[in-house]
Coordinates of C-alpha atoms in Angstrom, one line a residue:
M105 CA 90.4 119.6 96.5
S106 CA 90.1 123.3 95.7
R107 CA 90.0 126.2 98.2
R108 CA 86.7 127.3 96.8
T109 CA 85.1 123.9 97.6
L110 CA 86.8 124.1 101.0
L111 CA 85.4 127.5 101.9
Q112 CA 81.9 126.8 100.5
V113 CA 81.7 123.5 102.5
A114 CA 82.9 125.4 105.6
G115 CA 80.2 128.0 105.1
A116 CA 82.5 130.9 104.3
G117 CA 80.9 131.5 100.9
A118 CA 84.2 132.5 99.3
A119 CA 87.0 131.0 97.4
A120 CA 90.8 131.6 97.5
A121 CA 93.6 133.0 95.4
A122 CA 97.2 134.0 95.0
T123 CA 99.9 136.5 94.4
G124 CA 103.3 137.0 93.0
V125 CA 106.2 139.5 92.9
T126 CA 107.8 143.1 92.6
P127 CA 110.1 145.8 91.1
V128 CA 110.7 148.1 88.0
R129 CA 108.4 147.6 85.1
A130 CA 109.2 150.2 82.4
A131 CA 107.6 149.5 79.0
A132 CA 110.7 150.4 77.0
R133 CA 112.9 148.3 79.3
R134 CA 110.7 145.2 78.8
V135 CA 111.4 145.4 75.1
R136 CA 115.2 145.4 75.5
D137 CA 115.7 143.6 78.8
P138 CA 116.6 139.9 78.3
L139 CA 114.9 139.2 81.7
T140 CA 111.2 139.2 82.3
H141 CA 109.5 141.5 84.8
A142 CA 109.1 138.5 87.1
D143 CA 112.8 137.6 86.8
R144 CA 113.6 141.2 87.9
V145 CA 111.2 141.1 90.8
F146 CA 112.5 137.8 92.2
L147 CA 116.1 138.9 91.6
T148 CA 115.4 141.9 93.7
D149 CA 113.1 140.4 96.4
G150 CA 114.2 136.8 96.5
L151 CA 112.1 133.6 96.7
H152 CA 108.5 134.3 97.9
H153 CA 106.4 132.6 100.6
G154 CA 103.5 134.9 101.4
S155 CA 100.5 134.1 103.6
W156 CA 96.8 134.8 103.4
N157 CA 95.7 137.3 106.1
R158 CA 92.6 139.2 107.0
S159 CA 92.4 142.9 106.3
G160 CA 93.0 144.1 109.8
P161 CA 91.7 143.7 113.4
S162 CA 88.3 145.2 112.7
D163 CA 87.6 142.4 110.3
G164 CA 89.1 139.4 112.0
W165 CA 92.5 138.6 113.5
D166 CA 96.0 139.3 112.3
P167 CA 99.3 138.2 113.9
T168 CA 101.3 141.0 115.4
P169 CA 104.0 142.6 113.2
Q170 CA 106.7 141.0 115.4
R171 CA 105.1 137.5 115.1
Y172 CA 104.9 138.0 111.3
I173 CA 108.6 139.0 111.2
D174 CA 109.5 135.9 113.3
S175 CA 107.6 133.6 111.0
G176 CA 109.8 134.3 108.0
F177 CA 106.8 134.7 105.6
T178 CA 107.6 137.4 103.0
A179 CA 104.3 139.2 102.4
P180 CA 100.8 139.4 104.0
T181 CA 98.3 138.6 101.3
F182 CA 94.9 140.3 101.8
Y183 CA 91.9 138.5 100.4
N184 CA 88.9 140.3 101.8
P185 CA 87.6 143.9 102.0
P186 CA 89.1 146.5 102.5
G187 CA 92.1 144.6 101.0
F188 CA 94.8 146.2 103.1
A189 CA 95.6 146.0 106.9
S190 CA 97.1 149.3 107.8
D191 CA 97.9 148.3 111.4
L192 CA 99.8 145.2 110.4
M193 CA 101.7 146.9 107.5
A194 CA 102.6 149.9 109.6
G195 CA 104.7 147.5 111.8
L196 CA 106.4 145.9 108.8
P197 CA 108.6 148.6 107.3
G198 CA 110.3 147.3 104.2
Y199 CA 107.8 144.4 103.7
R200 CA 105.7 144.1 100.6
W201 CA 102.0 143.0 100.5
S202 CA 99.9 141.2 98.1
S203 CA 96.3 141.1 97.0
A204 CA 94.4 137.8 96.5
Q205 CA 91.1 137.3 94.6
D206 CA 91.2 140.9 93.5
P207 CA 88.9 142.8 93.4
V208 CA 88.6 141.7 97.1
D209 CA 84.9 140.6 96.8
G210 CA 85.2 136.8 97.1
G211 CA 87.1 136.1 93.9
A212 CA 84.0 135.9 91.7
L213 CA 85.2 138.3 89.0
N214 CA 81.8 138.8 87.5
E215 CA 82.5 142.0 85.6
P216 CA 85.3 143.9 83.8
P217 CA 87.3 146.5 85.7
P218 CA 85.5 149.7 86.6
A219 CA 85.3 152.3 83.8
G220 CA 86.7 155.7 84.5
T221 CA 87.9 155.0 88.0
P222 CA 91.1 153.4 89.3
I223 CA 91.2 149.7 90.3
L224 CA 93.3 150.5 93.4
T225 CA 91.9 153.0 95.8
G226 CA 92.5 154.3 99.3
D227 CA 95.2 152.6 101.3
R228 CA 95.7 150.1 98.5
A229 CA 96.5 152.9 96.0
A230 CA 98.7 154.7 98.6
N231 CA 100.7 151.6 99.1
A232 CA 100.8 150.5 95.5
D233 CA 104.6 150.8 95.4
R234 CA 104.8 148.1 98.0
L235 CA 102.6 145.6 96.1
F236 CA 104.4 142.4 95.4
S237 CA 101.6 140.6 93.5
I238 CA 98.0 140.8 92.5
C239 CA 95.8 137.8 91.8
V240 CA 92.9 138.9 89.7
G241 CA 90.0 136.6 90.5
D242 CA 90.5 133.1 91.8
E243 CA 89.6 129.6 90.6
N244 CA 87.5 131.2 87.9
T245 CA 85.7 129.3 85.1
Y246 CA 87.5 129.6 81.9
T247 CA 85.5 131.8 79.4
A248 CA 86.3 134.1 76.5
E249 CA 84.7 136.9 78.6
H250 CA 87.1 136.3 81.5
L251 CA 90.0 136.4 79.0
S252 CA 89.0 139.9 78.0
W253 CA 88.6 141.0 81.6
W254 CA 92.0 139.7 82.6
T255 CA 93.6 141.3 79.6
E256 CA 92.1 144.7 80.6
Y257 CA 92.8 144.2 84.4
F258 CA 96.4 143.4 83.7
A259 CA 97.0 146.3 81.3
R260 CA 95.6 148.8 83.8
L261 CA 97.2 147.3 86.9
R262 CA 100.6 147.5 85.1
V263 CA 100.1 151.3 85.2
E264 CA 98.6 151.5 88.7
A265 CA 101.1 149.1 90.3
P266 CA 104.1 148.8 88.0
N267 CA 106.2 146.9 90.6
A268 CA 103.7 144.1 91.1
I269 CA 103.5 140.8 89.3
L270 CA 100.1 139.8 88.0
H271 CA 98.3 136.5 87.7
N272 CA 95.1 134.5 88.2
N273 CA 95.0 131.2 90.2
Q274 CA 93.4 127.8 89.4
W275 CA 93.0 124.7 91.4
G276 CA 95.2 121.9 90.0
G277 CA 93.5 120.4 87.0
Q278 CA 90.9 123.0 86.7
W279 CA 91.8 124.2 83.2
T280 CA 93.1 122.1 80.3
D281 CA 96.6 122.7 78.8
A282 CA 95.0 124.3 75.8
Q283 CA 93.1 126.7 78.0
L284 CA 96.1 127.6 80.0
R285 CA 98.1 128.3 76.8
T286 CA 95.4 130.5 75.4
Y287 CA 95.2 132.4 78.7
I288 CA 99.0 132.9 78.8
Q289 CA 99.3 134.0 75.2
T290 CA 96.2 136.3 75.3
C291 CA 96.3 137.9 78.8
H292 CA 100.1 137.8 79.3
P293 CA 100.3 137.1 83.1
D294 CA 103.7 137.3 84.8
L295 CA 103.1 134.2 86.9
L296 CA 101.3 130.9 86.9
T297 CA 99.9 129.5 90.2
F298 CA 97.6 126.8 91.4
D299 CA 96.3 125.3 94.6
T300 CA 96.1 121.6 95.5
Y301 CA 96.1 120.3 99.1
Y302 CA 97.6 116.9 98.6
F303 CA 96.7 115.3 102.0
W304 CA 93.0 116.1 101.8
G305 CA 91.3 112.9 102.7
N306 CA 94.5 111.0 102.0
P307 CA 97.1 111.6 104.6
Q308 CA 99.3 108.7 103.6
F309 CA 100.6 107.8 100.1
A310 CA 102.1 104.5 99.1
G311 CA 105.8 104.6 100.0
G312 CA 105.3 108.2 101.1
S313 CA 105.5 109.1 97.4
V314 CA 103.2 112.1 96.8
T315 CA 102.8 111.6 93.1
P316 CA 100.0 114.3 92.7
L317 CA 102.6 116.9 93.9
Y318 CA 105.0 115.8 91.2
N319 CA 102.2 115.7 88.5
H320 CA 100.6 119.1 89.2
T321 CA 103.9 121.0 89.7
A322 CA 105.5 119.5 86.6
R323 CA 102.5 120.5 84.5
Y324 CA 102.7 124.1 85.6
R325 CA 106.5 124.1 85.2
S326 CA 106.2 122.9 81.6
L327 CA 103.6 125.5 80.7
A328 CA 105.6 128.3 82.4
L329 CA 108.7 127.3 80.5
E330 CA 106.7 127.8 77.2
G331 CA 106.3 131.4 78.2
Q332 CA 104.0 134.1 76.8
D333 CA 105.0 133.4 73.2
G334 CA 104.7 129.7 73.5
A335 CA 108.2 129.3 72.2
G336 CA 110.1 129.5 75.5
R337 CA 111.9 132.7 74.8
A338 CA 110.5 134.4 78.0
P339 CA 109.5 131.7 80.6
L340 CA 107.0 132.7 83.2
A341 CA 107.5 132.4 86.9
F342 CA 105.4 129.7 88.6
G343 CA 104.5 128.3 92.0
Q344 CA 101.7 127.0 94.3
Y345 CA 99.9 127.4 97.6
T346 CA 101.1 125.7 100.8
C347 CA 98.7 124.3 103.3
G348 CA 98.0 126.2 106.6
F349 CA 94.8 124.5 107.8
R350 CA 93.6 121.2 109.1
L351 CA 92.3 118.8 106.5
P352 CA 89.3 116.4 106.4
L353 CA 90.5 113.0 107.3
T354 CA 88.3 111.7 104.5
S355 CA 86.4 113.5 101.8
S356 CA 83.1 112.0 103.1
S357 CA 83.6 113.2 106.7
P358 CA 80.3 114.4 108.0
G359 CA 80.2 118.2 107.7
Y360 CA 83.8 118.1 106.4
E361 CA 85.2 118.5 109.9
R362 CA 88.9 119.4 109.4
K363 CA 91.0 117.4 111.8
Y364 CA 94.2 116.2 110.1
I365 CA 97.4 118.3 110.7
T366 CA 99.9 117.7 108.0
S367 CA 103.1 116.2 109.3
E368 CA 106.5 117.9 109.2
S369 CA 107.7 115.8 106.2
Q370 CA 104.5 116.5 104.3
L371 CA 104.6 120.2 105.1
K372 CA 108.2 120.6 103.9
V373 CA 108.1 118.4 100.8
V374 CA 105.8 120.7 98.9
S375 CA 108.3 123.5 99.1
G376 CA 111.3 121.3 98.4
V377 CA 109.8 119.9 95.2
T378 CA 108.6 123.3 94.1
W379 CA 112.1 124.7 94.4
A380 CA 113.7 121.7 92.8
M381 CA 111.4 122.2 89.7
G382 CA 112.4 125.9 89.5
G383 CA 109.3 127.4 91.3
R384 CA 109.9 130.7 93.0
W385 CA 106.4 131.6 94.4
Q386 CA 104.5 130.1 97.3
T387 CA 101.8 131.4 99.5
L388 CA 100.3 129.9 102.6
F389 CA 96.5 129.4 102.7
R390 CA 95.9 130.7 105.4
W391 CA 97.0 132.3 108.7
E392 CA 94.2 133.0 111.1
L393 CA 92.8 132.0 114.5
D394 CA 90.3 129.2 114.9
A395 CA 87.9 131.1 117.0
T396 CA 87.7 134.2 114.8
A397 CA 88.0 132.9 111.2
P398 CA 84.6 133.8 109.7
G399 CA 82.8 130.7 108.5
W400 CA 85.2 128.3 110.1
P401 CA 83.9 126.4 113.1
E402 CA 86.2 126.7 116.1
S403 CA 86.7 123.0 116.2
D404 CA 88.0 122.9 112.6
G405 CA 91.0 125.2 112.7
L406 CA 93.9 126.6 110.9
F407 CA 97.0 125.5 112.6
L408 CA 99.7 128.1 113.1
N409 CA 98.2 129.3 116.4
Y410 CA 96.4 127.8 119.4
A411 CA 93.2 129.6 120.5
D412 CA 95.2 131.8 122.9
T413 CA 97.3 133.0 119.9
T414 CA 100.5 131.2 121.0
P415 CA 102.3 129.4 118.2
T416 CA 101.9 125.7 117.5
P417 CA 104.8 123.5 116.5
Q418 CA 103.7 124.0 112.9
F419 CA 104.5 127.7 113.2
Y420 CA 108.1 126.8 114.0
Q421 CA 108.2 124.2 111.2
F422 CA 107.3 127.0 108.7
Q423 CA 109.7 129.4 110.5
K424 CA 112.5 126.9 109.8
L425 CA 111.4 126.3 106.3
N426 CA 111.3 130.0 105.5
A427 CA 114.8 130.4 107.0
E428 CA 116.0 127.7 104.6
M429 CA 114.3 129.5 101.8
R430 CA 116.2 132.6 102.6
A431 CA 119.5 130.6 102.5
F432 CA 118.6 129.2 99.0
S433 CA 117.1 132.4 97.7
P434 CA 120.0 134.3 96.2
Y435 CA 121.2 131.3 94.3
L436 CA 117.8 129.9 93.1
V437 CA 116.6 133.3 91.7
R438 CA 119.7 133.3 89.5
L439 CA 119.1 129.8 88.3
R440 CA 116.7 128.4 85.8
T441 CA 115.3 124.9 85.8
K442 CA 116.9 122.5 83.4
A443 CA 115.8 118.9 84.1
I444 CA 113.7 117.0 86.7
A445 CA 113.5 113.4 87.6
V446 CA 112.6 111.0 90.5
R447 CA 114.6 108.1 91.9
R448 CA 111.6 106.1 93.0
G449 CA 111.7 104.4 96.3
K450 CA 109.7 101.5 97.6
T451 CA 106.5 100.9 99.4
A452 CA 106.4 99.4 102.9
T453 CA 106.1 95.9 101.3
G454 CA 109.1 96.4 99.0
A455 CA 107.3 97.1 95.7
T456 CA 108.5 100.0 93.6
N457 CA 106.7 103.3 94.2
P458 CA 104.1 104.3 91.6
A459 CA 105.2 106.2 88.5
S460 CA 104.3 109.8 88.0
A461 CA 104.4 112.4 85.1
V462 CA 108.0 113.1 86.1
G463 CA 110.3 110.5 84.6
D464 CA 112.7 108.2 86.5
F465 CA 116.2 109.4 87.1
T466 CA 118.8 107.9 84.8
A467 CA 122.4 108.9 84.0
A468 CA 121.0 110.6 80.9
T469 CA 118.6 112.9 82.9
D470 CA 121.0 115.8 82.7
T471 CA 124.5 114.7 81.7
G472 CA 125.7 118.3 82.2
S473 CA 124.9 118.1 85.9
W474 CA 127.6 115.3 86.1
V475 CA 125.2 113.3 88.3
S476 CA 125.0 109.8 87.1
D477 CA 123.3 107.9 89.9
I478 CA 121.3 108.4 93.0
T479 CA 120.5 105.8 95.7
S480 CA 119.1 106.1 99.2
V481 CA 118.9 104.1 102.5
N482 CA 116.1 104.8 105.0
T483 CA 117.7 105.8 108.3
G484 CA 114.4 106.6 110.0
I485 CA 111.4 104.7 111.2
A486 CA 108.8 105.5 108.5
N487 CA 107.8 103.2 105.5
N488 CA 108.8 100.0 107.3
H489 CA 112.4 101.1 106.8
Q490 CA 112.1 100.9 103.0
P491 CA 113.9 103.6 101.0
G492 CA 111.7 106.5 99.7
D493 CA 111.7 108.8 96.7
V494 CA 114.5 111.2 96.0
F495 CA 113.5 114.1 93.8
F496 CA 116.2 115.6 91.5
G497 CA 116.2 119.0 89.8
S498 CA 119.0 120.6 87.8
F499 CA 119.7 124.2 86.9
R500 CA 121.7 126.5 84.8
T501 CA 122.3 130.3 85.2
V502 CA 119.4 132.4 84.0
P503 CA 120.3 133.6 80.5
G504 CA 120.9 137.3 80.2
L505 CA 122.2 138.0 83.7
T506 CA 125.1 140.4 83.8
S507 CA 128.3 139.8 85.8
A508 CA 127.1 142.3 88.3
E509 CA 123.7 140.6 88.6
I510 CA 125.4 137.2 89.0
G511 CA 127.6 138.7 91.7
S512 CA 129.4 136.3 94.0
Y513 CA 126.6 133.8 94.2
L514 CA 127.4 131.9 91.0
P515 CA 130.7 131.2 89.3
G516 CA 129.5 132.6 86.0
P517 CA 126.9 132.6 83.2
H518 CA 127.2 128.8 82.6
T519 CA 126.8 127.5 86.2
R520 CA 125.6 124.0 86.7
A521 CA 123.6 123.2 89.8
F522 CA 121.3 120.6 91.2
M523 CA 118.9 120.1 94.1
L524 CA 118.1 116.9 95.9
V525 CA 114.9 116.5 97.9
N526 CA 114.2 113.6 100.3
A527 CA 110.7 113.1 99.2
L528 CA 109.9 110.3 101.7
T529 CA 106.9 111.4 103.7
A530 CA 104.6 109.9 106.2
S531 CA 101.5 110.9 108.2
N532 CA 101.8 111.2 112.0
T533 CA 100.6 108.3 114.1
D534 CA 98.0 110.7 115.6
G535 CA 97.2 113.1 112.8
T536 CA 95.0 115.2 115.0
S537 CA 97.9 116.1 117.4
H538 CA 100.1 119.2 116.9
T539 CA 103.0 117.2 118.4
G540 CA 102.4 114.0 116.6
T541 CA 105.2 111.6 115.6
G542 CA 105.7 109.2 112.8
G543 CA 105.8 111.8 110.0
R544 CA 108.4 114.1 111.4
G545 CA 111.5 114.9 109.3
V546 CA 113.7 112.7 111.5
D547 CA 111.2 109.8 111.2
C548 CA 111.5 110.0 107.4
S549 CA 115.3 110.6 107.2
Q550 CA 117.4 109.0 104.4
R551 CA 121.1 108.8 103.6
I552 CA 121.4 109.7 100.0
T553 CA 124.4 108.6 97.9
V554 CA 125.1 110.5 94.7
T555 CA 127.5 109.2 92.0
L556 CA 129.2 111.8 89.9
N557 CA 130.8 111.5 86.5
T558 CA 133.7 113.8 87.1
S559 CA 135.6 112.9 84.0
N560 CA 134.3 116.1 82.4
A561 CA 134.3 118.3 85.5
G562 CA 137.9 119.5 85.1
N563 CA 138.8 121.8 88.0
H564 CA 135.2 122.4 89.1
V565 CA 134.6 121.9 92.8
L566 CA 131.2 120.8 94.1
K567 CA 129.8 123.1 96.8
R568 CA 126.7 122.7 98.9
V569 CA 124.6 125.7 100.1
N570 CA 124.5 125.7 103.9
R571 CA 120.8 125.7 104.8
L572 CA 121.4 127.7 107.9
D573 CA 123.3 130.7 106.6
G574 CA 123.5 130.4 102.8
T575 CA 127.3 130.1 102.7
L576 CA 128.9 127.6 100.3
V577 CA 130.6 124.5 101.8
T578 CA 132.9 122.2 99.8
V579 CA 131.4 118.7 99.4
P580 CA 134.0 116.0 100.3
L581 CA 134.1 113.4 97.4
T582 CA 135.2 109.8 97.5
Q583 CA 136.9 108.5 94.4
V584 CA 135.5 105.2 93.2
R585 CA 137.7 105.0 90.1
S586 CA 139.2 107.4 87.6
G587 CA 136.5 109.9 86.6
V588 CA 133.9 108.6 89.1
H589 CA 133.3 110.0 92.6
T590 CA 130.5 109.7 95.2
F591 CA 129.3 111.5 98.2
D592 CA 126.7 110.8 101.0
I593 CA 124.4 113.2 102.6
D594 CA 121.9 112.6 105.5
V595 CA 118.6 114.4 104.7
L596 CA 115.5 114.7 106.9
G597 CA 112.1 113.9 105.3
G598 CA 110.9 116.7 103.0
D599 CA 114.2 118.6 103.2
A600 CA 116.0 119.9 100.1
H601 CA 119.7 120.5 99.5
L602 CA 121.2 122.7 96.8
F603 CA 124.6 121.9 95.1
I604 CA 126.6 124.2 92.8
W605 CA 129.6 123.4 90.7
S606 CA 132.1 126.2 91.2

């Protein structure tokens, strides 16, 4: 379900959009630099998790600057006129901001950029150096006319906001692969993004296996890796929206009343799978109060705050997720996705989980990762105690990084790394409760056993990134026989763990 459909049904009469990244875009440098502009932005700013916010107290509600800092979100993303909240941003020194469905008129994008006048004006122009990303339009119909408009918008915005990364946003499946390729190679965006809210009308998947998450994310990953030239020489950054609102329990709910609150495992698995596939960009749709969100009945609700503005448990779940993102960030922005696969779990009745566009994990998935097998045991209460999916993503150092840019985070230009995600999810028993149980991380916990072919590892030592502080911790291995070792790790539902060979 797209955001545009969501907002139209709710009576807001608008759609939704996205954003992207930051620093140093000199034309001459782009010719010589082995890294793309988006690579440079993420290398400087780190992984991104922005949030849609209104443009200031006069036009709705915004969290206080301190609440925003506490949340761990990285950039307010303004989507409605005037397109910048000066009160909020004044209290966030050092923070960037983003613009969604630009020009901020509902995302329609019905005309080319204004002739003879700047695109960014007023506070937006005065703060252009702090712009992280600009999404031009949102969920637009694919037309040749739009291609020409995006081309002109991007060219002009690269002059007006040289630090920002530029993109358009689609709902998952909106455009064909051929259309996306033509858009990429014609308009030259820095970033690919999409929105799909996986638990809309379907809060429980068989075996907790969210196959649409795998399918949509893998599709955008593949297109991003092709890059602006289609040959993969300059891959694009990519990512997706995260869900910050209550969902309809069924798509036929009268009036589309939004009641369902995504569980902790569902909330976290979207980010974990995105990172494991190499995605660097996420933005929450959206952070507002129930009572003051225009066009949204008070009984529907976005779910980071109660009506009195105090945080809900979901606020703290995102706070924890964003802290984990900061721990992974300096490593993942220096790594490029290599391979992806799923070790499929079982349904509650013991049948194998459904297949997806992402292949099954085998010893041949990425022999260079030295991971030869993955198994899991359900240690929680979800899924009738049957094992769930484990998502695997492997990485190598981003080509072209200098030793100084690699720093102390990676052992060198040929680093091997991999990420494991406990992709077992479940809905809460009472999906309308902020404190529901059944789909919490602990309810969906698994013990994952990884088998390593260490015969080629030489003197390499396996390290795990501590998800609390970002330090590297040596992983204790158990020898099974010569050249074969294993390790076990307990992982809560939706959580990701990053491993680096040093």
